[in-house]
JSON list of C-alpha atoms in Angstrom, two decimals:
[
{"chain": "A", "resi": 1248, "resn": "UNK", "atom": "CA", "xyz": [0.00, 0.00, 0.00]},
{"chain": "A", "resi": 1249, "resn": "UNK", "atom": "CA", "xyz": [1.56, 3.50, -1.32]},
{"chain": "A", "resi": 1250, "resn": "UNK", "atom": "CA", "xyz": [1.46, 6.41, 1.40]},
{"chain": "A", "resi": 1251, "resn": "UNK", "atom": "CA", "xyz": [-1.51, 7.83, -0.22]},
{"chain": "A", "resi": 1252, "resn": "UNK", "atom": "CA", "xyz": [-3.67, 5.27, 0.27]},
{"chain": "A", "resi": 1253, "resn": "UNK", "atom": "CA", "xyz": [-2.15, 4.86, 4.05]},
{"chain": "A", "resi": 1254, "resn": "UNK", "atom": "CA", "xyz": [-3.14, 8.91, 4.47]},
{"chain": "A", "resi": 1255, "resn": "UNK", "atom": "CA", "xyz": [-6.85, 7.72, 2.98]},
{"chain": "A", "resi": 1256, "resn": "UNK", "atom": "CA", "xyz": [-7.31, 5.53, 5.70]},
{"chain": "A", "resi": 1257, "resn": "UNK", "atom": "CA", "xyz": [-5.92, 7.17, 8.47]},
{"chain": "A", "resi": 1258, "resn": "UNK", "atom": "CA", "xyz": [-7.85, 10.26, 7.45]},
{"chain": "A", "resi": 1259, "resn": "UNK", "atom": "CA", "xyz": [-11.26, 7.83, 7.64]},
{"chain": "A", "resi": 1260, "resn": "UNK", "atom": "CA", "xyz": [-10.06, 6.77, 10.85]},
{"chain": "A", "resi": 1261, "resn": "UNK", "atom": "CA", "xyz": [-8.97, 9.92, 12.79]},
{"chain": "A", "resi": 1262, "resn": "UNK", "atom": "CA", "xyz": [-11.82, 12.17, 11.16]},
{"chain": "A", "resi": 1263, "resn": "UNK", "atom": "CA", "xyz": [-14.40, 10.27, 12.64]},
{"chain": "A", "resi": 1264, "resn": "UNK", "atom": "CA", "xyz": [-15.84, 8.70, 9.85]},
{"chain": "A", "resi": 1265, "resn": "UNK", "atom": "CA", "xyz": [-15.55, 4.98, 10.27]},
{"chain": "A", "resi": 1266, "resn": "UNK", "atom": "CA", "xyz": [-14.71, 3.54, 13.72]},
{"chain": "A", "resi": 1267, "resn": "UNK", "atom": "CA", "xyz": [-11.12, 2.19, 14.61]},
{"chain": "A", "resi": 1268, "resn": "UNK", "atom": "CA", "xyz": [-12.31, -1.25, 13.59]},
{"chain": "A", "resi": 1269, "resn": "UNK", "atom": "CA", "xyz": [-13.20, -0.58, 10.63]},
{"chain": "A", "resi": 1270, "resn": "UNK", "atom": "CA", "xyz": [-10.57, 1.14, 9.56]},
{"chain": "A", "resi": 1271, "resn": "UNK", "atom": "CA", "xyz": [-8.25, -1.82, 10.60]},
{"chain": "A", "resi": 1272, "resn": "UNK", "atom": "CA", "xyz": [-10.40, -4.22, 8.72]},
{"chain": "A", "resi": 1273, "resn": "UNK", "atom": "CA", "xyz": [-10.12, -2.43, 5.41]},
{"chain": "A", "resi": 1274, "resn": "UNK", "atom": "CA", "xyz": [-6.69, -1.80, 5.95]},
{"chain": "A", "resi": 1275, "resn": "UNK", "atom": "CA", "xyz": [-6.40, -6.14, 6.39]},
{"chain": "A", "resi": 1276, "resn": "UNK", "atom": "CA", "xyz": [-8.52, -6.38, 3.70]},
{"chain": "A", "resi": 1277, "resn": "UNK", "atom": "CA", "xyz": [-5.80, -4.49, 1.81]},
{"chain": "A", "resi": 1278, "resn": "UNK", "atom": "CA", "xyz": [-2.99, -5.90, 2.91]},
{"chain": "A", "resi": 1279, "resn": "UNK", "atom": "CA", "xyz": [-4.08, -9.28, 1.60]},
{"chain": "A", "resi": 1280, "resn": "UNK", "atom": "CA", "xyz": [-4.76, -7.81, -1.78]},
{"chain": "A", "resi": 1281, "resn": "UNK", "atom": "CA", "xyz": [-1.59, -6.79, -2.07]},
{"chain": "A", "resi": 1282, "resn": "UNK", "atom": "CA", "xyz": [-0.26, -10.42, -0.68]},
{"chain": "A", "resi": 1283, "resn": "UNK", "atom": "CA", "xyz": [-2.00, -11.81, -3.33]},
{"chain": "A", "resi": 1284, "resn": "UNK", "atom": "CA", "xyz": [-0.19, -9.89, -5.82]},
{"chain": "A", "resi": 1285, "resn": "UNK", "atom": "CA", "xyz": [-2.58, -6.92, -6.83]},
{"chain": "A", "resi": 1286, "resn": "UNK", "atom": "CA", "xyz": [-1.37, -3.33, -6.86]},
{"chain": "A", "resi": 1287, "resn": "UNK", "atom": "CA", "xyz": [-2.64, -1.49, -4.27]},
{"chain": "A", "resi": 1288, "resn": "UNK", "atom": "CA", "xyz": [-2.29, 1.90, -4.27]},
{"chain": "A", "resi": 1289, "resn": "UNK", "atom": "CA", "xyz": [-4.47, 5.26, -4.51]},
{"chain": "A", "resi": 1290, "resn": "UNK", "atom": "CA", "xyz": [-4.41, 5.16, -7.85]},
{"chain": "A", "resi": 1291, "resn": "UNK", "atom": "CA", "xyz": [-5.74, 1.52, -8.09]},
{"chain": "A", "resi": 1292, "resn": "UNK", "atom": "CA", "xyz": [-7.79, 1.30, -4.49]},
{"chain": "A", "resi": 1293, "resn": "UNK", "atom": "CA", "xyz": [-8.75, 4.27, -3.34]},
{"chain": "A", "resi": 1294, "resn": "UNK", "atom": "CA", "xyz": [-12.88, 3.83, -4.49]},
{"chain": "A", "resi": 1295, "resn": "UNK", "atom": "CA", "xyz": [-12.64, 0.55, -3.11]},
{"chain": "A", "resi": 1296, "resn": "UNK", "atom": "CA", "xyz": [-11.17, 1.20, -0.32]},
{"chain": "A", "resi": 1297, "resn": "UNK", "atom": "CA", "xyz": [-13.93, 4.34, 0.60]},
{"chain": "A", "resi": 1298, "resn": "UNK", "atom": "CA", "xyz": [-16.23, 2.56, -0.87]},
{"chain": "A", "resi": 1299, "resn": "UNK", "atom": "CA", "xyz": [-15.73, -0.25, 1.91]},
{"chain": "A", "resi": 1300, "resn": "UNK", "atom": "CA", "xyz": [-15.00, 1.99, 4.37]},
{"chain": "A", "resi": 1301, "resn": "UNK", "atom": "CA", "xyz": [-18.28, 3.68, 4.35]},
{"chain": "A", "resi": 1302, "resn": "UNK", "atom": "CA", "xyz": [-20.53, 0.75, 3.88]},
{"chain": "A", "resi": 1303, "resn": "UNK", "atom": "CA", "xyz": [-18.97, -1.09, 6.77]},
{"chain": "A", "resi": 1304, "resn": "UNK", "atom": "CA", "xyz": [-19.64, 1.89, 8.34]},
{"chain": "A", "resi": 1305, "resn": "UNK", "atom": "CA", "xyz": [-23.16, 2.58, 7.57]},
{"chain": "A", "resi": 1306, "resn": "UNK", "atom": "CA", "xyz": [-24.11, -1.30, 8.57]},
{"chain": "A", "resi": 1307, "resn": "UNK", "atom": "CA", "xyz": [-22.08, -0.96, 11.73]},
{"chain": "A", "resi": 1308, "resn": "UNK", "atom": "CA", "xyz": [-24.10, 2.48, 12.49]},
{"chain": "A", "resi": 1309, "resn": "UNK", "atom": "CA", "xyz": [-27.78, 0.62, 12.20]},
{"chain": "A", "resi": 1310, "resn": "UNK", "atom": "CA", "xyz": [-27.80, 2.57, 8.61]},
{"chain": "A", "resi": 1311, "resn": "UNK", "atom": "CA", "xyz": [-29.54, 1.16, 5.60]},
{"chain": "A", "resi": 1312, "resn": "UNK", "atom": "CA", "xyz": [-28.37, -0.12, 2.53]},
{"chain": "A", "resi": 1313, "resn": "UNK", "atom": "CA", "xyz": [-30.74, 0.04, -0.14]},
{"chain": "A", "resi": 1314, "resn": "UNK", "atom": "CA", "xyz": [-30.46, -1.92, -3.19]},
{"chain": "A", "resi": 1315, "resn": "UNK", "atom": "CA", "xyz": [-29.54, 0.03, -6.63]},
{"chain": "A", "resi": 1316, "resn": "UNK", "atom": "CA", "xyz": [-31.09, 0.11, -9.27]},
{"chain": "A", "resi": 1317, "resn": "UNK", "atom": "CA", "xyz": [-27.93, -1.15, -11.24]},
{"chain": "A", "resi": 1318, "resn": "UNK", "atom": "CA", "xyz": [-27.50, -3.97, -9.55]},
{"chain": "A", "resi": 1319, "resn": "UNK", "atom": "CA", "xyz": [-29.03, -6.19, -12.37]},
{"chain": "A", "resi": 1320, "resn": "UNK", "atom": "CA", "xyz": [-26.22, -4.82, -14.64]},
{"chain": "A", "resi": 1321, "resn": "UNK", "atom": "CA", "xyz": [-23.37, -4.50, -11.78]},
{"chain": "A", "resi": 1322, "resn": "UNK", "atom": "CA", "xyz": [-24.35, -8.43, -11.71]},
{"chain": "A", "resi": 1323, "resn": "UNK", "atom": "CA", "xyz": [-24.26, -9.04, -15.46]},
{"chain": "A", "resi": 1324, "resn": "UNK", "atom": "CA", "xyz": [-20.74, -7.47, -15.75]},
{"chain": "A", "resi": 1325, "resn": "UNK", "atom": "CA", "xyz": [-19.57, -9.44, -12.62]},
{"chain": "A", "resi": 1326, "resn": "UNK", "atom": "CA", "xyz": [-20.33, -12.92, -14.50]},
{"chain": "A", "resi": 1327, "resn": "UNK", "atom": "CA", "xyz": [-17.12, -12.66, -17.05]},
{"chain": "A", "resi": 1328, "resn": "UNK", "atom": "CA", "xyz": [-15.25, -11.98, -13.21]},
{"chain": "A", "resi": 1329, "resn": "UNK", "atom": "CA", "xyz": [-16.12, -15.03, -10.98]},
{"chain": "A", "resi": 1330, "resn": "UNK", "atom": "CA", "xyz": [-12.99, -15.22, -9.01]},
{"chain": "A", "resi": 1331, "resn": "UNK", "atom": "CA", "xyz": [-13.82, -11.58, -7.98]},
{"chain": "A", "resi": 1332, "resn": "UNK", "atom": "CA", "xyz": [-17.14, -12.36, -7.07]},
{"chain": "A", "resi": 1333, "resn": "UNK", "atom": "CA", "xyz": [-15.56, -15.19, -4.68]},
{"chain": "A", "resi": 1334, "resn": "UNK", "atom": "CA", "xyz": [-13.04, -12.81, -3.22]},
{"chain": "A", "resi": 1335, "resn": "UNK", "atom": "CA", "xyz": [-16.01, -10.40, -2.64]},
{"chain": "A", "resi": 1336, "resn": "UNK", "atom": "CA", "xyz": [-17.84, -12.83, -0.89]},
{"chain": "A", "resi": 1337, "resn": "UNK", "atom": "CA", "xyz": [-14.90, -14.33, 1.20]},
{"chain": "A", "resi": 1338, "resn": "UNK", "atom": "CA", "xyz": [-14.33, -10.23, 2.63]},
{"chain": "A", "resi": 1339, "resn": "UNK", "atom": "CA", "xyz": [-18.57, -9.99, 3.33]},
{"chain": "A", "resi": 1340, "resn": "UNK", "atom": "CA", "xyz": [-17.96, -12.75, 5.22]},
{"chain": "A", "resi": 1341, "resn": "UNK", "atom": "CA", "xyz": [-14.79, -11.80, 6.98]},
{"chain": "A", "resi": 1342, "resn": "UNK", "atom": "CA", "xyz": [-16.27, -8.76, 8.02]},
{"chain": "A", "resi": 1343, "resn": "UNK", "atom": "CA", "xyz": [-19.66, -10.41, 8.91]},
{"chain": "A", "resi": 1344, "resn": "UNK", "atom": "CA", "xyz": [-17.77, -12.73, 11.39]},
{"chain": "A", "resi": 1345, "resn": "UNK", "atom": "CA", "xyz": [-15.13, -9.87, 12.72]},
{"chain": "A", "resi": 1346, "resn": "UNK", "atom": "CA", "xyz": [-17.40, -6.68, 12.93]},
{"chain": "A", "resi": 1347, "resn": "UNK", "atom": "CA", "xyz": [-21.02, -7.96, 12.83]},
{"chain": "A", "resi": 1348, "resn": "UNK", "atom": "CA", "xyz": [-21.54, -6.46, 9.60]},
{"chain": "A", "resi": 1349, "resn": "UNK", "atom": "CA", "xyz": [-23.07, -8.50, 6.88]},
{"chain": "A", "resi": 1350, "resn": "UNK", "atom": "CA", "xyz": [-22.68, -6.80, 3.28]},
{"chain": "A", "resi": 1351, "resn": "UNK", "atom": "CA", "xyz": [-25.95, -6.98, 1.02]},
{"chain": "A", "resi": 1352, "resn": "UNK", "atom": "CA", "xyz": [-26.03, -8.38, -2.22]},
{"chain": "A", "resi": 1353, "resn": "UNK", "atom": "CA", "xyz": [-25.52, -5.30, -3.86]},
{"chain": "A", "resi": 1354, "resn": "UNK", "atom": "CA", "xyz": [-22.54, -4.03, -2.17]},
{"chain": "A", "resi": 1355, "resn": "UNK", "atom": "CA", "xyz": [-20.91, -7.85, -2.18]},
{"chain": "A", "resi": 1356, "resn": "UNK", "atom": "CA", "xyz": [-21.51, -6.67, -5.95]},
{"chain": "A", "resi": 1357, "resn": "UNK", "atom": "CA", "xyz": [-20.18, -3.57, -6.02]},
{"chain": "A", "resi": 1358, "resn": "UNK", "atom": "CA", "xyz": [-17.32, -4.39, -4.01]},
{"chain": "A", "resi": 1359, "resn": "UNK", "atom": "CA", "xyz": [-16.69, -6.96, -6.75]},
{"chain": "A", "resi": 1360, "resn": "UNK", "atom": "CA", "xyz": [-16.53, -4.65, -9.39]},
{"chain": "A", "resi": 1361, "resn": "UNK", "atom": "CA", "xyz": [-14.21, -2.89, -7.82]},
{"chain": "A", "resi": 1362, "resn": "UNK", "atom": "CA", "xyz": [-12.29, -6.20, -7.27]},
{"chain": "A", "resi": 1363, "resn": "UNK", "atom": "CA", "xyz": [-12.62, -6.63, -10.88]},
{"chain": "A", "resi": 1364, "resn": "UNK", "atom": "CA", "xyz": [-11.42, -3.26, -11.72]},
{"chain": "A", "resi": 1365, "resn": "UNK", "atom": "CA", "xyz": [-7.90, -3.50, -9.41]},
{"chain": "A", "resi": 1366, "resn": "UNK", "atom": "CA", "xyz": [-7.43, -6.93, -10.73]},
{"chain": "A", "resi": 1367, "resn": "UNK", "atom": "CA", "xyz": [-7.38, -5.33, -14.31]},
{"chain": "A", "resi": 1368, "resn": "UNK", "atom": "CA", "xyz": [-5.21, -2.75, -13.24]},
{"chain": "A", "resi": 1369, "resn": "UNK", "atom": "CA", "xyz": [-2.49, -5.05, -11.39]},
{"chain": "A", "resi": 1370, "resn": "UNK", "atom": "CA", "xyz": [0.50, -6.59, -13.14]},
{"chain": "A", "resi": 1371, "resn": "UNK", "atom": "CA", "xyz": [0.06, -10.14, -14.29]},
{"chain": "A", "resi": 1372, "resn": "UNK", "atom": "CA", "xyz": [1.46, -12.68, -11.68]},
{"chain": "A", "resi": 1373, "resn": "UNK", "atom": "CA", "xyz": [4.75, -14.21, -12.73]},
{"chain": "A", "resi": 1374, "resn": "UNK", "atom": "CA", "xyz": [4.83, -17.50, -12.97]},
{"chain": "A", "resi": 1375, "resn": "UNK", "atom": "CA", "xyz": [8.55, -19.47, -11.96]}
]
């Protein structure tokens, strides 16, 4: 993770916006990303990483969620990118069991388009 994207988080964090947590989670979240071999940086995370941020947030705070009205074609570009709808689903889950906050359809789908998106944007992984 570049320091930009570090700053991003921290700013979430002490501003008030998401709690401690959360912040950590995302910032795991992340860090495994990046273990796995995708850029992560501001320039290739920083929507997912709000966008993550915030809705942890809002479930944590007892806010709604409501569905989109995209989410029928969010879902229809997500079926040529399974193995980020399985990474999206493996993080709802994580953060359903760690912070009590079980992601909704559409934002496991949104959060897999953004998946999609930083796996597009990260270098191929050699192979030995």
């Amino acid at each position: 993770m570049d320091d930009q994207l570090a700053l991003r988080i921290q700013l979430f964090r002490e501003g008030g916006q998401v709690k401690p947590e959360v912040a950590d989670f995302v910032a795991a979240e992340l860090a495994a990303l990046e273990a796995e071999g995708h850029l992560v940086t501001e320039a290739t995370a920083a929507m997912l990483t709000s966008h993550l941020m915030m809705a942890i947030g809002r479930l944590l705070n007892g806010e709604p969620i409501e569905q989109f009205l995209t989410d029928d074609q969010v879902a229809a570009e997500l079926a040529d990118h399974p193995e980020a709808v399985t990474r999206a689903r493996e993080a709802s889950a994580r953060a359903e069991r760690e912070l009590g906050a079980a992601l909704p359809e559409s934002e496991i789908n949104f959060l897999g388009m953004h998946l999609a998106v930083l796996a597009r944007q990260s270098p191929p992984a050699s192979t030995p």
